[in-house]
mmCIF file of C-alpha atoms in Angstrom:
data_model
loop_
_atom_site.group_PDB
_atom_site.id
_atom_site.type_symbol
_atom_site.label_atom_id
_atom_site.label_comp_id
_atom_site.label_asym_id
_atom_site.label_seq_id
_atom_site.Cartn_x
_atom_site.Cartn_y
_atom_site.Cartn_z
ATOM 1 C CA MET A 1 -47.276 72.415 52.435
ATOM 2 C CA ARG A 2 -47.283 71.763 56.278
ATOM 3 C CA ILE A 3 -48.608 68.802 58.406
ATOM 4 C CA GLU A 4 -50.855 71.750 59.562
ATOM 5 C CA MET A 5 -52.448 72.735 56.499
ATOM 6 C CA HIS A 6 -52.801 68.574 54.469
ATOM 7 C CA LEU A 7 -55.256 67.894 57.889
ATOM 8 C CA GLN A 8 -56.961 71.517 56.914
ATOM 9 C CA ALA A 9 -58.051 69.965 53.768
ATOM 10 C CA PHE A 10 -58.777 66.967 54.940
ATOM 11 C CA GLU A 11 -61.194 68.082 57.214
ATOM 12 C CA GLU A 12 -62.330 70.502 54.541
ATOM 13 C CA ARG A 13 -63.201 68.322 52.586
ATOM 14 C CA LYS A 14 -64.548 65.498 54.600
ATOM 15 C CA GLU A 15 -66.856 68.324 55.813
ATOM 16 C CA THR A 16 -68.262 68.276 52.021
ATOM 17 C CA ILE A 17 -68.430 64.776 52.501
ATOM 18 C CA PHE A 18 -70.045 64.251 55.362
ATOM 19 C CA LYS A 19 -72.495 67.323 56.628
ATOM 20 C CA TRP A 20 -73.068 68.307 52.721
ATOM 21 C CA ALA A 21 -73.630 65.168 50.888
ATOM 22 C CA VAL A 22 -74.444 62.845 53.379
ATOM 23 C CA GLU A 23 -76.287 64.763 55.778
ATOM 24 C CA VAL A 24 -77.880 67.497 53.560
ATOM 25 C CA ARG A 25 -78.763 65.870 50.760
ATOM 26 C CA GLY A 26 -78.308 62.254 51.218
ATOM 27 C CA ILE A 27 -75.795 59.034 49.957
ATOM 28 C CA GLU A 28 -78.335 59.056 46.952
ATOM 29 C CA ASN A 29 -78.215 62.654 45.482
ATOM 30 C CA SER A 30 -74.210 62.700 46.579
ATOM 31 C CA GLN A 31 -72.479 60.511 44.106
ATOM 32 C CA ARG A 32 -70.040 63.264 42.613
ATOM 33 C CA ILE A 33 -69.504 65.601 45.848
ATOM 34 C CA ILE A 34 -67.885 61.804 47.269
ATOM 35 C CA GLY A 35 -66.165 61.244 43.831
ATOM 36 C CA ASP A 36 -64.594 64.175 43.813
ATOM 37 C CA ASN A 37 -64.068 64.384 47.601
ATOM 38 C CA ALA A 38 -62.734 60.578 48.991
ATOM 39 C CA SER A 39 -59.957 60.248 47.103
ATOM 40 C CA LYS A 40 -58.601 63.397 47.263
ATOM 41 C CA ALA A 41 -58.679 63.832 51.308
ATOM 42 C CA ILE A 42 -57.561 60.502 51.666
ATOM 43 C CA THR A 43 -54.244 61.822 49.758
ATOM 44 C CA GLU A 44 -54.220 64.829 51.645
ATOM 45 C CA LEU A 45 -53.847 62.173 55.179
ATOM 46 C CA LEU A 46 -51.099 60.321 53.325
ATOM 47 C CA SER A 47 -49.051 63.630 52.760
ATOM 48 C CA ALA A 48 -49.475 65.099 55.987
ATOM 49 C CA TYR A 49 -48.272 61.647 57.398
ATOM 50 C CA LEU A 50 -45.338 61.643 54.744
ATOM 51 C CA HIS A 51 -44.225 65.280 55.566
ATOM 52 C CA GLN A 52 -44.823 64.146 60.126
ATOM 53 C CA GLN A 53 -42.302 61.118 59.073
ATOM 54 C CA ASN A 54 -39.799 62.806 57.387
ATOM 55 C CA LYS A 55 -40.667 60.654 54.067
ATOM 56 C CA VAL A 56 -39.896 63.480 51.494
ATOM 57 C CA GLU A 57 -39.295 67.243 51.426
ATOM 58 C CA GLU A 58 -41.604 69.958 52.279
ATOM 59 C CA GLY A 59 -42.215 70.655 48.228
ATOM 60 C CA PHE A 60 -42.857 67.712 47.181
ATOM 61 C CA GLN A 61 -46.317 67.190 45.455
ATOM 62 C CA LEU A 62 -48.984 64.162 46.480
ATOM 63 C CA ASN A 63 -51.285 63.686 43.871
ATOM 64 C CA HIS A 64 -54.877 61.210 43.948
ATOM 65 C CA ALA A 65 -54.481 60.124 40.014
ATOM 66 C CA TRP A 66 -51.513 58.314 41.169
ATOM 67 C CA PHE A 67 -53.484 55.898 42.495
ATOM 68 C CA LYS A 68 -55.091 55.055 39.338
ATOM 69 C CA SER A 69 -52.842 51.991 38.762
ATOM 70 C CA ASP A 70 -50.008 50.264 40.845
ATOM 71 C CA THR A 71 -47.454 52.197 39.268
ATOM 72 C CA VAL A 72 -47.964 54.538 42.348
ATOM 73 C CA PHE A 73 -46.013 51.578 44.256
ATOM 74 C CA ARG A 74 -42.316 53.295 43.233
ATOM 75 C CA ARG A 75 -43.011 56.226 43.088
ATOM 76 C CA LEU A 76 -43.718 56.710 47.227
ATOM 77 C CA PRO A 77 -41.381 55.778 49.515
ATOM 78 C CA GLU A 78 -41.216 53.127 51.958
ATOM 79 C CA PHE A 79 -43.700 53.686 54.649
ATOM 80 C CA GLU A 80 -45.086 51.905 57.498
ATOM 81 C CA ARG A 81 -48.866 49.352 56.594
ATOM 82 C CA LYS A 82 -47.587 51.309 52.761
ATOM 83 C CA GLU A 83 -48.756 48.078 50.595
ATOM 84 C CA GLU A 84 -52.224 47.915 52.908
ATOM 85 C CA ILE A 85 -52.814 51.495 52.129
ATOM 86 C CA VAL A 86 -51.256 51.771 48.602
ATOM 87 C CA SER A 87 -53.754 49.050 47.709
ATOM 88 C CA LEU A 88 -56.523 50.532 49.705
ATOM 89 C CA MET A 89 -56.353 54.167 48.295
ATOM 90 C CA ILE A 90 -55.664 52.558 44.260
ATOM 91 C CA GLN A 91 -59.178 50.554 44.783
ATOM 92 C CA LEU A 92 -61.031 54.367 46.324
ATOM 93 C CA GLU A 93 -59.540 56.033 43.355
ATOM 94 C CA ILE A 94 -60.763 53.914 41.028
ATOM 95 C CA ILE A 95 -64.152 54.015 43.030
ATOM 96 C CA CYS A 96 -63.920 57.320 42.800
ATOM 97 C CA GLU A 97 -62.935 57.862 39.653
ATOM 98 C CA LYS A 98 -66.167 56.832 38.649
ATOM 99 C CA LEU A 99 -68.561 57.676 40.432
ATOM 100 C CA SER A 100 -67.121 61.674 39.238
ATOM 101 C CA TYR A 101 -67.474 60.876 36.012
ATOM 102 C CA GLY A 102 -69.893 57.883 35.431
ATOM 103 C CA ALA A 103 -73.139 57.577 34.285
ATOM 104 C CA PRO A 104 -75.618 57.371 37.737
ATOM 105 C CA ARG A 105 -73.217 54.476 39.731
ATOM 106 C CA PRO A 106 -75.286 51.965 42.193
ATOM 107 C CA ILE A 107 -75.705 53.233 46.477
ATOM 108 C CA GLU A 108 -73.465 50.157 46.984
ATOM 109 C CA ARG A 109 -70.670 51.689 45.143
ATOM 110 C CA VAL A 110 -70.875 54.734 46.206
ATOM 111 C CA GLU A 111 -71.252 53.037 50.133
ATOM 112 C CA GLU A 112 -68.124 51.294 49.691
ATOM 113 C CA ALA A 113 -65.972 54.463 48.469
ATOM 114 C CA LEU A 114 -67.551 56.204 52.522
ATOM 115 C CA HIS A 115 -66.263 52.601 53.418
ATOM 116 C CA LEU A 116 -63.196 53.092 51.719
ATOM 117 C CA PHE A 117 -62.403 56.501 53.493
ATOM 118 C CA GLU A 118 -63.578 55.817 56.633
ATOM 119 C CA THR A 119 -60.744 52.961 57.070
ATOM 120 C CA LEU A 120 -58.540 54.628 55.117
ATOM 121 C CA GLU A 121 -58.835 57.644 57.710
ATOM 122 C CA ASN A 122 -58.535 55.488 60.449
ATOM 123 C CA ILE A 123 -55.511 53.831 59.434
ATOM 124 C CA LEU A 124 -54.095 57.130 58.643
ATOM 125 C CA LYS A 125 -55.087 59.478 61.583
ATOM 126 C CA GLY A 126 -53.979 56.657 63.928
ATOM 127 C CA MET A 127 -50.203 56.376 62.121
ATOM 128 C CA LEU A 128 -50.718 60.327 62.421
ATOM 129 C CA ASN A 129 -51.401 60.514 66.449
ATOM 130 C CA VAL A 130 -54.416 62.886 65.156
ATOM 131 C CA GLU A 131 -58.058 62.441 66.262
#
């Protein structure tokens, strides 16, 4: 997929999180929407970065589910701030899976997912040089 497509997919998922889930429904009513979209959105940003830096081939597919454990470190090429980014993405994926499939979680868990999302977005967009 082209970089632009990854960025578009990111923006669509981000809009679902912040415009629909947070603004319309409210955080307390949106744990599944946030859980279903936050980790996948950040995976799109990382994909865009890896493609931009020619770290992966054009047909390479990065899967958010890889971030369920630290074995993902071995699956990914070396890149700037890899340790920090992948560690945060693992945390986000674990939280998102619990939000998506588990019983209702405390609002603090949903807020933690949103905080991790925003942290990773800032890091990756800075590396991509996009706003």
